[in-house]
Amino acid sequence: MKTLDVAIIGAGFAGMYALHRMRGMGLSVRAFDGAGGVGGTWWWNRYPGARVDFPSAPYYAYSFSKELNDDFVWKETQPTQAEVLSYLDHCADKLDLRSDIELETWIYDPRFDEETQRWEIETSRGDHISAQFLVCAMGSLFDANTPPIPGIEDFSGELYHTGRWPQDEVIFAGKRVGVIGTGSSGIQAIPVIASEAGHLTVFQRTPQYSIPAGNRPLEAEEWQAAIDEWDERRAAMDESPFGLPYKFSERSALEDTPDQRQKVYEEQWQRGGLHMLFSAYNDLLLDKRANDTIAEFIRGKIREIVKDPETVEKLLPDYLLGTKRQVIDNGYFETYNRDNVALVDLRKDPIHRITADSVITESGEHPLDMLVLATGFDALTGAYLKLNPTGRGGARLANTWRDRFSTYLGMVIPGFPNLFMIHGPQSPSVLFNMPLGAEREGDWICDCIRHMRENDLGAIEPAEGVEEAWAENVDQAASATLFHNTDSWYSGANIEGKHRQFIVHLGGQQYFQHLRDVADAGYEGFVTEKA
Ligand code: NAP
């Protein structure tokens, strides 16, 4: 049996940071990860074309240590998966974390022992671990979703999920490839697969408003400027509502004439990246009339880029732009001008079933050698339900969350003492700069543990009923926006049988201020037990 102060599940951005901080506090702590390397989501999502859709350091990187950049240079403005993974490998070495990370080790059946105030945990290596605290840094997008399409298990060609991409090279050349799904992963993978495959059929359910990424090599002077201005840029991230390096517009789209708006949107389109959503106008995600203007601009771009009119019709999105995760791309719409690419609109031509070597839709059979599922994740809660810890009174999480996902602050779960989540449901997670959010939440957990040690406390958990006020807080932040109006994985709509609940906190910086206020008020909303 191993006895620890803290067991961390996950060795991505969040788990590695928590490990680093907690070791610095003198705690005995280890991180466990089922993957074969550090990197979390960046270890698993190695599908072709995978990139960050966010500018690189100091923005999508650890911000707590300028020294981590001393011998690492980002090469592109929107780094590839391989580049991010090599950055995280570099950080694991530089922070000397590896001796406290157990890879290829899954955590099973964590149980809270009320007598000892400790978590008792089994690992896939047959070890038993006893830890006072359990920190779940499992990532928001971990539990890959294989949709229950009839016959999917019969497919005998090569079958891959973007979120579980193999380590070995996948060869597309000369093959008939099908991709199901046109979210961020599918839209990144499709142009790369199309450029290599014999033929590609894209099975699309919901067309997307994708924006050009504007990716390009990062010039040496730009990188040097980022280092020289490190502190200023960090401070700007701290000021920015979502931890993003963008200048947020203060102007309504409805204040401008159609010609003025066209000019603004065109400028942002040429600039590329997520700027368009934040820097063009301030009400695109708040007011449907404003949203309609940018949606129509992007539909216009699709009409301009794609040559075949029938394909254009299939590609035109009609939901509220930005209320599904905004996608940015590298030549996505242009891909449909290739002779070796076909698009199936599943809304008009649905899949009947999958056979050993084809996908059969209403209109006929699509023979395939390879099928790529870019069908997303049971986001935010899937990994927790699979872990299914046992809290007070023998309660299993799957039961506690059967009708509603309840948390306090998105950090802790009622009835599950001494268990902390990083990027949990009802925290900002995917709608804030994730590495920065991981640092802030990791710091908050460290402060809480320090508070407990200084006050001789053995257990901490949410007070009765605080989860209801927190759910209201999450709902209030979302209801001020257009997010509620669209089916998306933010509200569980992508998983059959999952109950609908919007579980991303849209408060951005205000959320992190709230976390600090709760701590400053002596951990308001929590109850504790003496050790
Ligand atoms: P996703 O956004 O959930 O997209 C899944 C796609 O599969 C959607 O087009 C969905 O259609 C389709 N789909 C799901 N079930 C289906 C079914 N039964 N039949 C047909 N189509 C089906 O998943 P993702 O693309 O993996 O992205 C997930 C998240 O990961 C992103 O939103 C983003 O937060 C993150 N991500 C980030 C990056 C990055 O650059 N940083 C890259 C990739 C992913 P519907 O829309 O109709 O449900």
Coordinates of C-alpha atoms and ligand atoms in Angstrom, one line a residue:
M1 CA 0.0 0.0 0.0
K2 CA 1.2 3.5 -0.8
T3 CA 0.2 6.3 1.5
L4 CA 0.1 9.8 0.1
D5 CA -1.2 13.2 1.0
V6 CA -2.6 13.7 -2.5
A7 CA -3.3 11.4 -5.5
I8 CA -3.8 13.2 -8.8
I9 CA -5.6 11.6 -11.7
G10 CA -4.2 12.9 -15.0
A11 CA -0.8 14.2 -16.2
G12 CA -1.8 16.8 -18.6
F13 CA -1.5 20.6 -18.2
A14 CA -3.7 20.5 -15.0
G15 CA -2.3 17.4 -13.3
M16 CA 1.3 18.3 -13.9
Y17 CA 0.8 21.9 -12.6
A18 CA -1.0 20.6 -9.4
L19 CA 1.8 18.0 -8.9
H20 CA 4.5 20.7 -9.2
R21 CA 2.7 23.1 -6.8
M22 CA 1.9 20.4 -4.2
R23 CA 5.4 19.0 -4.2
G24 CA 6.6 22.6 -3.6
M25 CA 4.4 22.6 -0.5
G26 CA 6.2 19.5 0.9
L27 CA 3.2 17.2 0.3
S28 CA 3.6 13.6 -0.6
V29 CA 1.9 13.5 -4.0
R30 CA 1.8 11.4 -7.1
A31 CA 0.0 11.7 -10.4
F32 CA -1.4 8.7 -12.3
D33 CA -2.3 8.5 -15.9
G34 CA -3.5 5.7 -18.2
A35 CA -1.7 7.1 -21.2
G36 CA 1.8 6.1 -22.2
G37 CA 3.2 9.6 -21.8
V38 CA 2.5 12.9 -20.1
G39 CA 0.3 15.4 -22.0
G40 CA -3.3 14.4 -21.3
T41 CA -5.6 15.5 -24.2
W42 CA -2.5 16.2 -26.2
W43 CA -1.3 12.7 -25.8
W44 CA -4.5 11.1 -26.9
N45 CA -5.7 13.5 -29.7
R46 CA -2.9 12.9 -32.2
Y47 CA -5.1 12.7 -35.2
P48 CA -3.9 14.3 -38.5
G49 CA -4.3 18.0 -38.5
A50 CA -4.7 18.3 -34.7
R51 CA -3.6 21.8 -33.5
V52 CA -4.3 24.3 -30.8
D53 CA -6.9 26.7 -32.0
F54 CA -5.4 29.4 -29.8
P55 CA -2.2 31.4 -30.1
S56 CA 0.9 29.8 -28.5
A57 CA 3.0 31.0 -25.6
P58 CA 2.5 32.8 -23.4
Y59 CA -1.1 32.2 -24.0
Y60 CA -1.7 28.5 -24.5
A61 CA 1.1 27.4 -22.2
Y62 CA 2.1 27.5 -18.6
S63 CA 2.2 31.1 -17.5
F64 CA 3.6 30.7 -14.0
S65 CA 7.2 30.3 -15.0
K66 CA 9.0 32.4 -17.6
E67 CA 12.0 30.0 -17.3
L68 CA 10.0 27.1 -18.9
N69 CA 10.6 29.0 -22.1
D70 CA 14.4 29.2 -21.8
D71 CA 15.1 26.3 -24.1
F72 CA 11.8 25.9 -25.8
V73 CA 10.7 27.8 -28.9
W74 CA 7.2 27.6 -30.4
K75 CA 7.3 27.2 -34.1
E76 CA 3.9 28.2 -35.3
T77 CA 1.2 30.6 -34.2
Q78 CA -1.3 27.7 -33.8
P79 CA 1.0 24.8 -32.7
T80 CA 0.5 21.3 -33.8
Q81 CA -0.5 18.5 -31.4
A82 CA 3.1 17.2 -31.7
E83 CA 4.5 20.6 -30.7
V84 CA 2.2 21.0 -27.7
L85 CA 3.1 17.4 -26.6
S86 CA 6.8 18.2 -26.9
Y87 CA 6.3 21.3 -24.8
L88 CA 4.6 19.3 -22.1
D89 CA 7.4 16.7 -22.2
H90 CA 9.9 19.5 -21.9
C91 CA 8.0 20.9 -18.9
A92 CA 7.9 17.5 -17.2
D93 CA 11.7 17.3 -17.6
K94 CA 12.4 20.8 -16.6
L95 CA 10.2 20.7 -13.5
D96 CA 11.6 17.2 -12.8
L97 CA 8.1 15.7 -12.5
R98 CA 8.6 12.3 -14.0
S99 CA 9.7 10.5 -10.8
D100 CA 6.2 11.3 -9.3
I101 CA 4.1 10.4 -12.3
E102 CA 2.9 6.8 -12.9
L103 CA 2.0 6.3 -16.5
E104 CA 0.0 3.5 -18.1
T105 CA -1.8 3.4 -14.7
W106 CA -5.5 3.7 -14.5
I107 CA -7.3 4.6 -11.2
Y108 CA -10.2 2.4 -10.2
D109 CA -12.9 2.5 -7.6
P110 CA -11.8 5.4 -5.3
R111 CA -13.7 5.1 -2.0
F112 CA -13.9 7.7 0.8
D113 CA -13.3 6.2 4.2
E114 CA -15.2 8.3 6.7
E115 CA -13.3 6.9 9.7
T116 CA -9.8 7.8 8.4
Q117 CA -10.9 10.8 6.2
R118 CA -8.9 9.3 3.3
W119 CA -9.5 8.1 -0.2
E120 CA -8.8 4.4 -0.8
I121 CA -7.9 3.8 -4.4
E122 CA -7.0 0.8 -6.6
T123 CA -4.7 1.0 -9.7
S124 CA -4.6 -1.1 -12.8
R125 CA -1.2 -2.2 -11.7
G126 CA -2.7 -3.8 -8.6
D127 CA -1.5 -1.2 -6.2
H128 CA -3.6 0.1 -3.3
I129 CA -3.2 3.8 -2.6
S130 CA -4.4 5.7 0.5
A131 CA -4.5 9.4 0.0
Q132 CA -6.1 12.2 2.1
F133 CA -7.0 14.2 -1.0
L134 CA -8.0 13.1 -4.5
V135 CA -7.5 15.6 -7.3
C136 CA -9.2 14.8 -10.6
A137 CA -7.4 16.5 -13.5
M138 CA -8.9 14.1 -16.1
G139 CA -9.6 16.7 -18.7
S140 CA -12.9 18.0 -19.9
L141 CA -12.8 16.0 -23.2
F142 CA -11.6 12.6 -22.3
D143 CA -14.3 10.0 -22.7
A144 CA -14.4 9.4 -26.4
N145 CA -18.0 9.0 -27.8
T146 CA -18.6 6.1 -30.2
P147 CA -22.2 6.7 -31.2
P148 CA -24.5 3.7 -31.2
I149 CA -25.0 3.6 -35.0
P150 CA -26.5 0.2 -35.9
G151 CA -23.8 -2.2 -37.2
I152 CA -20.8 -0.1 -36.1
E153 CA -19.2 -3.1 -34.4
D154 CA -19.4 -5.0 -37.7
F155 CA -17.1 -2.7 -39.6
S156 CA -14.0 -4.8 -40.4
G157 CA -11.9 -2.1 -42.1
E158 CA -9.6 0.2 -40.1
L159 CA -11.7 2.1 -37.5
Y160 CA -10.3 5.1 -35.5
H161 CA -11.6 7.7 -33.2
T162 CA -9.9 11.1 -33.3
G163 CA -9.8 11.2 -29.5
R164 CA -8.0 7.8 -29.3
W165 CA -5.7 8.1 -32.3
P166 CA -3.1 5.3 -32.4
Q167 CA 0.6 5.9 -31.8
D168 CA 1.6 4.2 -35.1
E169 CA 1.3 6.0 -38.4
V170 CA -2.0 5.6 -40.1
I171 CA -1.7 5.4 -43.9
F172 CA -4.5 6.9 -45.9
A173 CA -2.9 6.7 -49.4
G174 CA -5.1 4.9 -51.9
K175 CA -7.8 4.1 -49.4
R176 CA -11.5 4.9 -49.4
V177 CA -11.9 6.8 -46.1
G178 CA -15.1 7.9 -44.4
V179 CA -15.2 10.6 -41.6
I180 CA -18.2 10.9 -39.4
G181 CA -18.4 14.2 -37.6
T182 CA -17.6 17.8 -38.4
G183 CA -16.8 19.4 -35.1
S184 CA -13.3 20.9 -34.3
S185 CA -11.6 17.5 -34.6
G186 CA -13.3 16.4 -37.9
I187 CA -12.7 19.9 -39.5
Q188 CA -9.0 19.8 -38.5
A189 CA -8.6 16.2 -39.8
I190 CA -10.6 16.4 -43.1
P191 CA -8.3 18.6 -45.2
V192 CA -5.2 16.5 -44.2
I193 CA -7.0 13.1 -44.8
A194 CA -8.4 14.4 -48.2
S195 CA -4.9 15.4 -49.3
E196 CA -3.6 11.8 -48.8
A197 CA -6.6 9.5 -49.2
G198 CA -7.7 7.8 -52.5
H199 CA -11.3 9.1 -51.7
L200 CA -12.9 10.7 -48.7
T201 CA -16.6 10.7 -47.8
V202 CA -17.5 13.2 -45.1
F203 CA -20.7 12.3 -43.2
Q204 CA -22.0 15.6 -41.8
R205 CA -24.9 16.0 -39.4
T206 CA -24.6 19.7 -38.5
P207 CA -22.8 22.1 -40.8
Q208 CA -20.3 24.5 -39.1
Y209 CA -19.4 28.1 -39.2
S210 CA -15.7 27.5 -39.5
I211 CA -13.2 30.5 -39.6
P212 CA -9.7 30.3 -41.2
A213 CA -7.1 29.7 -38.4
G214 CA -4.6 32.1 -40.0
N215 CA -1.8 29.8 -38.8
R216 CA 1.7 30.7 -39.9
P217 CA 5.3 30.2 -38.7
L218 CA 6.1 32.2 -35.5
E219 CA 9.0 34.6 -36.4
A220 CA 12.0 34.7 -34.2
E221 CA 11.4 38.4 -33.4
E222 CA 7.8 37.6 -32.4
W223 CA 8.9 34.9 -30.0
Q224 CA 11.6 37.2 -28.6
A225 CA 9.0 39.9 -28.1
A226 CA 6.7 37.5 -26.3
I227 CA 9.6 36.7 -23.9
D228 CA 10.6 40.3 -23.4
E229 CA 7.0 41.3 -22.7
W230 CA 6.2 38.2 -20.6
D231 CA 4.9 40.1 -17.6
E232 CA 2.8 42.6 -19.5
R233 CA 1.2 39.8 -21.6
R234 CA 0.5 37.8 -18.4
A235 CA -1.1 40.8 -16.9
A236 CA -3.2 41.4 -20.0
M237 CA -4.4 37.8 -19.7
D238 CA -5.4 38.4 -16.1
E239 CA -7.4 41.4 -17.2
S240 CA -9.1 39.7 -20.2
P241 CA -12.6 38.3 -19.5
F242 CA -11.7 34.8 -20.8
G243 CA -7.9 34.8 -20.3
L244 CA -7.6 35.4 -24.0
P245 CA -5.0 37.6 -25.7
Y246 CA -7.7 39.4 -27.7
K247 CA -8.9 42.9 -27.7
F248 CA -12.6 42.7 -26.9
S249 CA -14.8 45.0 -28.9
E250 CA -17.0 47.4 -27.0
R251 CA -19.3 48.1 -30.0
S252 CA -22.6 46.5 -30.9
A253 CA -22.9 44.9 -34.4
L254 CA -26.3 46.7 -34.6
E255 CA -24.7 50.1 -34.3
D256 CA -23.0 49.7 -37.7
T257 CA -24.4 49.8 -41.2
P258 CA -24.3 46.5 -43.3
D259 CA -21.4 47.9 -45.3
Q260 CA -19.4 48.8 -42.1
R261 CA -20.1 45.4 -40.7
Q262 CA -19.0 43.7 -43.9
K263 CA -15.7 45.6 -43.6
V264 CA -15.2 44.7 -39.9
Y265 CA -16.0 41.0 -40.6
E266 CA -13.7 40.9 -43.7
E267 CA -10.8 42.3 -41.7
Q268 CA -11.2 39.7 -38.9
W269 CA -11.7 36.9 -41.5
Q270 CA -8.4 37.9 -43.1
R271 CA -6.7 38.1 -39.8
G272 CA -7.9 34.6 -38.9
G273 CA -8.5 32.7 -35.6
L274 CA -11.0 33.3 -32.9
H275 CA -10.6 37.1 -33.1
M276 CA -13.7 37.4 -35.2
L277 CA -15.9 36.2 -32.3
F278 CA -14.4 38.6 -29.7
S279 CA -12.9 41.5 -31.5
A280 CA -15.5 42.3 -34.1
Y281 CA -18.5 43.3 -31.9
N282 CA -19.5 42.8 -28.3
D283 CA -23.0 41.3 -28.7
L284 CA -22.5 38.5 -31.2
L285 CA -23.1 35.9 -28.5
L286 CA -25.7 37.9 -26.7
D287 CA -28.2 39.2 -29.3
K288 CA -29.7 37.0 -32.0
R289 CA -30.0 40.0 -34.4
A290 CA -26.2 40.6 -34.1
N291 CA -25.5 36.9 -34.4
D292 CA -27.5 36.7 -37.6
T293 CA -25.2 39.3 -39.2
I294 CA -22.0 37.4 -38.7
A295 CA -23.7 34.1 -39.5
E296 CA -24.8 35.5 -42.9
F297 CA -21.2 36.8 -43.5
I298 CA -19.8 33.3 -43.0
R299 CA -22.5 31.7 -45.1
G300 CA -21.4 34.2 -47.8
K301 CA -17.8 33.0 -47.5
I302 CA -18.9 29.4 -47.9
R303 CA -20.8 30.3 -51.0
E304 CA -17.7 32.1 -52.3
I305 CA -15.2 29.3 -51.6
V306 CA -17.1 26.1 -52.5
K307 CA -17.7 25.7 -56.2
D308 CA -20.4 23.0 -56.4
P309 CA -23.8 24.6 -55.6
E310 CA -25.2 21.4 -54.2
T311 CA -22.3 21.0 -51.8
V312 CA -22.7 24.6 -50.8
E313 CA -26.3 24.0 -49.8
K314 CA -25.2 21.1 -47.6
L315 CA -22.5 23.2 -45.9
L316 CA -24.6 26.2 -44.9
P317 CA -25.0 26.3 -41.1
D318 CA -28.2 27.6 -39.6
Y319 CA -27.7 27.5 -35.8
L320 CA -26.6 30.5 -33.7
L321 CA -22.9 31.0 -34.5
G322 CA -20.5 30.4 -31.6
T323 CA -23.1 28.6 -29.5
K324 CA -21.5 25.3 -30.4
R325 CA -17.7 25.4 -29.9
Q326 CA -16.4 27.8 -32.5
V327 CA -14.3 25.9 -35.1
I328 CA -11.3 27.4 -36.9
D329 CA -9.6 25.6 -39.7
N330 CA -6.8 25.2 -42.2
G331 CA -8.4 25.0 -45.7
Y332 CA -11.6 23.1 -44.6
F333 CA -14.2 24.5 -47.1
E334 CA -11.6 24.5 -49.9
T335 CA -11.4 20.7 -49.4
Y336 CA -14.8 20.3 -50.9
N337 CA -13.5 21.5 -54.3
R338 CA -11.3 18.4 -54.6
D339 CA -12.3 15.7 -56.9
N340 CA -11.7 13.0 -54.3
V341 CA -14.0 14.4 -51.7
A342 CA -17.8 13.8 -51.3
L343 CA -20.1 15.2 -48.7
V344 CA -23.2 13.4 -47.3
D345 CA -25.8 15.5 -45.5
L346 CA -27.0 13.2 -42.8
R347 CA -29.9 15.4 -42.0
K348 CA -31.4 14.7 -45.4
D349 CA -29.7 11.4 -46.0
P350 CA -29.3 9.6 -42.6
I351 CA -27.2 6.6 -41.8
H352 CA -29.2 3.4 -41.8
R353 CA -26.4 1.2 -40.7
I354 CA -22.7 0.3 -41.0
T355 CA -21.6 -2.9 -42.6
A356 CA -18.3 -4.7 -42.7
D357 CA -17.1 -2.5 -45.5
S358 CA -19.5 0.4 -45.9
V359 CA -21.8 3.0 -44.5
I360 CA -25.3 2.7 -45.8
T361 CA -27.4 5.9 -45.9
E362 CA -30.8 6.6 -47.2
S363 CA -29.5 7.3 -50.7
G364 CA -27.3 4.2 -51.0
E365 CA -24.0 2.5 -50.0
H366 CA -20.7 4.2 -49.4
P367 CA -17.9 1.5 -49.6
L368 CA -15.0 2.2 -47.3
D369 CA -11.6 0.8 -46.3
M370 CA -11.3 3.1 -43.2
L371 CA -13.8 4.8 -41.0
V372 CA -12.7 7.8 -38.8
L373 CA -15.1 8.7 -36.0
A374 CA -14.7 12.4 -35.2
T375 CA -17.8 12.1 -33.0
G376 CA -16.5 13.9 -29.9
F377 CA -16.7 13.1 -26.3
D378 CA -19.0 12.5 -23.3
A379 CA -17.7 15.9 -22.3
L380 CA -17.1 17.2 -18.8
T381 CA -18.9 14.5 -16.9
G382 CA -18.1 11.3 -18.8
A383 CA -14.7 10.6 -17.2
Y384 CA -16.2 11.2 -13.7
L385 CA -19.0 8.8 -14.3
K386 CA -16.6 6.2 -15.5
L387 CA -14.4 6.7 -12.4
N388 CA -17.6 6.6 -10.3
P389 CA -16.1 7.3 -6.9
T390 CA -17.9 6.3 -3.7
G391 CA -18.5 9.1 -1.2
R392 CA -20.1 9.4 2.2
G393 CA -22.6 6.7 3.1
G394 CA -21.5 4.5 0.2
A395 CA -23.0 6.9 -2.3
R396 CA -21.8 6.3 -5.9
L397 CA -21.3 9.4 -8.1
A398 CA -23.3 7.9 -10.9
N399 CA -26.2 7.8 -8.5
T400 CA -25.7 11.3 -7.1
W401 CA -25.5 12.7 -10.6
R402 CA -28.3 10.5 -12.0
D403 CA -30.8 13.4 -12.5
R404 CA -28.6 16.4 -12.2
F405 CA -24.9 17.2 -12.3
S406 CA -24.4 19.0 -8.9
T407 CA -21.2 20.6 -7.8
Y408 CA -20.1 23.6 -5.7
L409 CA -18.0 26.0 -7.7
G410 CA -17.4 23.3 -10.3
M411 CA -14.5 22.3 -7.9
V412 CA -16.1 19.9 -5.4
I413 CA -19.1 17.5 -5.2
P414 CA -21.6 17.3 -2.4
G415 CA -21.1 14.1 -0.4
F416 CA -17.6 13.6 -1.7
P417 CA -15.2 15.1 0.8
N418 CA -11.6 15.9 0.0
L419 CA -12.2 15.3 -3.7
F420 CA -11.3 18.3 -6.0
M421 CA -11.9 18.7 -9.7
I422 CA -9.9 20.8 -12.1
H423 CA -11.9 21.9 -15.1
G424 CA -14.9 20.1 -13.7
P425 CA -18.5 20.5 -14.8
Q426 CA -19.9 23.9 -13.8
S427 CA -16.5 25.5 -13.9
P428 CA -15.4 27.6 -16.9
S429 CA -13.2 24.8 -18.2
V430 CA -13.4 24.9 -22.0
L431 CA -14.7 28.5 -22.2
F432 CA -11.6 30.0 -20.5
N433 CA -8.0 29.7 -21.4
M434 CA -7.4 26.2 -20.2
P435 CA -3.8 26.2 -19.1
L436 CA -4.4 29.5 -17.2
G437 CA -7.6 28.1 -15.6
A438 CA -5.7 25.0 -14.6
E439 CA -3.1 27.1 -12.8
R440 CA -5.8 29.1 -11.0
E441 CA -7.8 26.1 -9.9
G442 CA -4.6 24.2 -8.9
D443 CA -3.6 27.2 -6.8
W444 CA -7.0 27.4 -5.2
I445 CA -6.8 23.7 -4.2
C446 CA -3.3 24.2 -2.8
D447 CA -4.5 27.1 -0.7
C448 CA -7.4 25.0 0.6
I449 CA -5.1 22.2 1.6
R450 CA -2.8 24.7 3.3
H451 CA -5.8 26.1 5.2
M452 CA -6.8 22.6 6.3
R453 CA -3.3 21.8 7.5
E454 CA -2.9 25.1 9.4
N455 CA -6.3 24.5 11.1
D456 CA -5.8 20.8 11.8
L457 CA -8.8 19.9 9.5
G458 CA -9.2 16.3 8.2
A459 CA -12.0 16.7 5.7
I460 CA -13.8 19.5 3.7
E461 CA -16.9 19.3 1.6
P462 CA -19.7 21.5 0.4
A463 CA -22.4 22.5 3.0
E464 CA -25.9 21.1 2.4
G465 CA -27.7 22.9 -0.4
V466 CA -24.9 25.1 -1.7
E467 CA -25.0 23.2 -5.0
E468 CA -28.5 24.6 -5.7
A469 CA -27.3 28.2 -5.5
W470 CA -24.3 27.2 -7.6
A471 CA -26.5 25.7 -10.3
E472 CA -28.4 29.0 -10.3
N473 CA -25.2 30.9 -10.6
V474 CA -24.2 28.8 -13.7
D475 CA -27.7 29.1 -15.2
Q476 CA -27.7 32.9 -14.7
A477 CA -24.4 33.3 -16.5
A478 CA -25.5 31.2 -19.4
S479 CA -29.0 32.7 -19.7
A480 CA -27.5 36.1 -20.4
T481 CA -26.1 34.6 -23.6
L482 CA -27.4 32.7 -26.7
F483 CA -25.7 29.5 -25.6
H484 CA -29.0 28.1 -24.2
N485 CA -30.6 28.0 -27.6
T486 CA -28.4 25.4 -29.3
D487 CA -28.0 21.7 -28.8
S488 CA -24.3 21.1 -28.0
W489 CA -22.0 19.1 -25.9
Y490 CA -21.9 22.0 -23.4
S491 CA -25.4 20.8 -22.4
G492 CA -25.0 17.1 -23.0
A493 CA -27.1 17.0 -26.2
N494 CA -24.5 15.0 -28.1
I495 CA -24.8 11.9 -25.9
E496 CA -27.9 9.7 -26.1
G497 CA -29.6 9.4 -22.8
K498 CA -27.5 12.1 -21.1
H499 CA -29.7 14.6 -19.3
R500 CA -29.7 18.2 -20.6
Q501 CA -28.0 20.7 -18.4
F502 CA -25.7 23.5 -19.4
I503 CA -22.5 22.8 -17.4
V504 CA -20.0 25.3 -18.4
H505 CA -19.7 28.4 -16.2
L506 CA -19.6 31.5 -18.5
G507 CA -18.4 33.9 -15.8
G508 CA -14.7 33.9 -17.0
Q509 CA -12.6 36.1 -14.7
Q510 CA -15.5 36.8 -12.4
Y511 CA -15.7 33.1 -11.7
F512 CA -12.0 33.1 -10.6
Q513 CA -12.6 36.2 -8.5
H514 CA -15.5 34.3 -6.9
L515 CA -13.2 31.4 -6.0
R516 CA -10.8 33.8 -4.3
D517 CA -13.7 35.5 -2.4
V518 CA -14.9 32.1 -1.1
A519 CA -11.4 31.3 0.2
D520 CA -10.9 34.8 1.7
A521 CA -14.2 34.4 3.5
G522 CA -12.8 31.3 5.3
Y523 CA -14.1 28.8 2.7
E524 CA -17.7 30.0 2.6
G525 CA -20.2 27.3 1.7
F526 CA -18.0 24.5 3.0
V527 CA -18.2 22.4 6.1
T528 CA -15.1 20.8 7.7
E529 CA -14.2 18.1 10.2
K530 CA -11.2 18.2 12.6
A531 CA -8.5 15.7 11.7
Ligands
NAP1 P1 -17.7 17.6 -31.3 O1 -17.5 19.0 -31.4 O2 -18.6 17.0 -30.3 O3 -18.1 17.1 -32.8 C1 -18.6 15.8 -33.0 C2 -19.1 15.8 -34.4 O4 -19.7 14.4 -34.6 C3 -20.3 16.7 -34.7 O5 -20.2 17.1 -36.0 C4 -21.5 15.8 -34.4 O6 -22.7 16.3 -35.0 C5 -21.0 14.5 -35.0 N1 -21.7 13.4 -34.5 C6 -21.8 13.0 -33.2 N2 -22.6 11.9 -33.1 C7 -23.0 11.6 -34.4 C8 -23.8 10.6 -34.9 N3 -24.4 9.7 -34.2 N4 -24.0 10.6 -36.2 C9 -23.5 11.6 -37.0 N5 -22.7 12.6 -36.5 C10 -22.4 12.6 -35.2 O7 -16.3 16.8 -31.1 P2 -14.8 17.2 -31.5 O8 -14.8 17.6 -32.9 O9 -13.9 16.0 -31.1 O10 -14.5 18.4 -30.6 C11 -14.8 18.3 -29.2 C12 -14.2 19.5 -28.6 O11 -12.8 19.3 -28.4 C13 -14.2 20.8 -29.3 O12 -15.5 21.4 -29.3 C14 -13.1 21.6 -28.7 O13 -13.5 22.1 -27.5 C15 -12.1 20.5 -28.5 N6 -11.1 20.5 -29.6 C16 -10.2 21.5 -29.6 C17 -9.3 21.5 -30.6 C18 -8.3 22.6 -30.6 O14 -7.9 23.0 -31.7 N7 -7.9 23.1 -29.5 C19 -9.3 20.6 -31.6 C20 -10.3 19.5 -31.5 C21 -11.2 19.5 -30.5 P3 -23.7 17.3 -34.3 O15 -23.0 18.6 -34.2 O16 -24.9 17.2 -35.1 O17 -23.9 16.7 -32.9

